[in-house]
Amino acid sequence: MKFPQMPYTRPDVEEIKAKLTDLTARLKSSSSAEETFDIYKEYDDFNKHTMSMFNIASIRYTLDTTDKFYNEEQNFSIEAGPKLRAFEQSFFDALLESPFRADMEAEWGPILFTNREMASKTFSPEIVADLQEEGRLVKQYNELIASAQIEFDGKTLTLAQISPYYQNTCQDTRKAAIKASSAWYMERADKLDGIFDELVKVRTRIANKLGHDTFTQVGYYRMQRNSYDRNDVAKFRDGVVKYIVPIAARLKAEQAKRIGVDGTKLKIHDDSFQYPEGNAKPIGTPDDIFAHGKTMYHELSGETAEFIDFMMENDLFDVLTRPGKRSGGYCSSIPIYRAPFIFANFNGTSGDIDVLTHEAGHAFAGYVARDMYPSLLRRYSMETAEVHSMAMEFFTWPWMEGFFGDQTQKYYYSHLASALIFIPYGTMVDEFQHHIYDKPNMTPKERNNLWLELEAKYRPWLDLSDTPFYGEGRRWQGQSHIFGMPFYYIDYCIAQIMALSFWAQDQKDHDAAWAKYRRFLGFAGSKTFVQLIEDAGLPTPFEPNNLKDVADATVEWLNKA
Ligand code: ZN
């Protein structure tokens, strides 16, 4: 079914409560493994339907955050979701305590139970009001960001629409664009500080009620970190500081030289500008991009061909940017139609191609696992999801010429160099969040100063002095994950290392690398992240020396380019 035609009806909270109560009671009194399996199947089907309704409403709301109807539905879902958690929790408590648990584990493996034990540590009926408040604050942030209307270049632009100017070949234009968006943020600095401060407080309150001193461990549970802990992540960050930051600094120094900047540091308005004649830009209209995307997936494999046809036939993309549309990009799903959905904001830069490689990588992973049962085994953690998407960005390299024409070589170079340069930034976001939640009483000013210290540690090549938004350490306020999904960001960095490992193998033997990747996707969430990388024979990212090996292989290619 085409996405616009998918019917939506608001889930009936009372009906869901009654259904879950009934399923829980039957699960508790079940007298055989067979009966238990049947009850679970009934839950799975029922839940798929509820989830689909919530997801349809949420997608349609992000497509137009000013739409009255779906705005109300989004408010409904923020209030209803936490209320339903208690009923879902009771069902899973009964499942975890079931005398037939061993039968289920034998059939499905242990991970569903591990994950549910983790999920139950993130909820108690006492925190319903706090969860609702958290949801409202995140919505407030997203709407504030989506509401931006910046007068620039004779147009009224959203934040997504002004960002291509940061790569403009004229330095004055880049400067003016940075100045305009920074001014927008600065006018709302108190508001952004306030929303975030309230978020830190409500999350800390949630953690306290759940029996933790700080929010960090709850954040890890929420992210379903079932195979590594904060000490492993700290080891990863150490590896980044030791091995990736110096390489990134060298690449940035080369960029400064290439674009003719005096001195060793880059100003913010030169940071995204990689080539004197301009960055690689996609050629053609969005229709051309989609037409070539279709060819690309038809040639990549039989399965990707089937996938892209399904996506296009069912209008499962919304990529053009419009006022009121939420910023950024994501991939969601509508389980009852076995359909992924891709949301993006095209802006004429190489980022548009990521929609067809990165976001489509997520969607393809969802597509290959769409019939896996129980559905919960499809719920992988985010670092795994980002391996799916970031590796796909590299597996699709042979088709980049159709998107970039004679600028393809330039695209390869900046894709690979940016992949490395991104890692210090993402790791900084992670370290920032650890400090924030370890010390929840920091003032807004202390938070900004902390960000500045981390800038010096992770991105020493930047000169932030020109613009207050950057100079005062407020850059993090444009990073929506910090507001919306605490501790989600290191996932991108871990995944980038894994994706580069796939890339290095793909350079040597495409068929073997693709087969390995396809196998990785096939497990979906039925293995932990650490099990998945072991199965694929990929180096663990939690050993700093492995980061060095991956970075060296990448630099070797860049040096030859
Ligand atoms: Zn992604």
Coordinates of C-alpha atoms and ligand atoms in Angstrom, one line a residue, residues 358-359 362 385-386 389-390 488 492, ligand 1:
H358 CA 22.7 5.7 4.1
E359 CA 18.9 5.9 4.8
H362 CA 18.6 1.3 7.1
A385 CA 21.6 -0.1 12.6
E386 CA 24.3 2.5 11.7
S389 CA 23.6 2.2 6.7
M390 CA 27.2 3.4 6.8
Y488 CA 22.7 8.0 21.0
Y492 CA 27.7 6.5 14.7
Ligands
ZN1 ZN 21.6 6.4 10.2

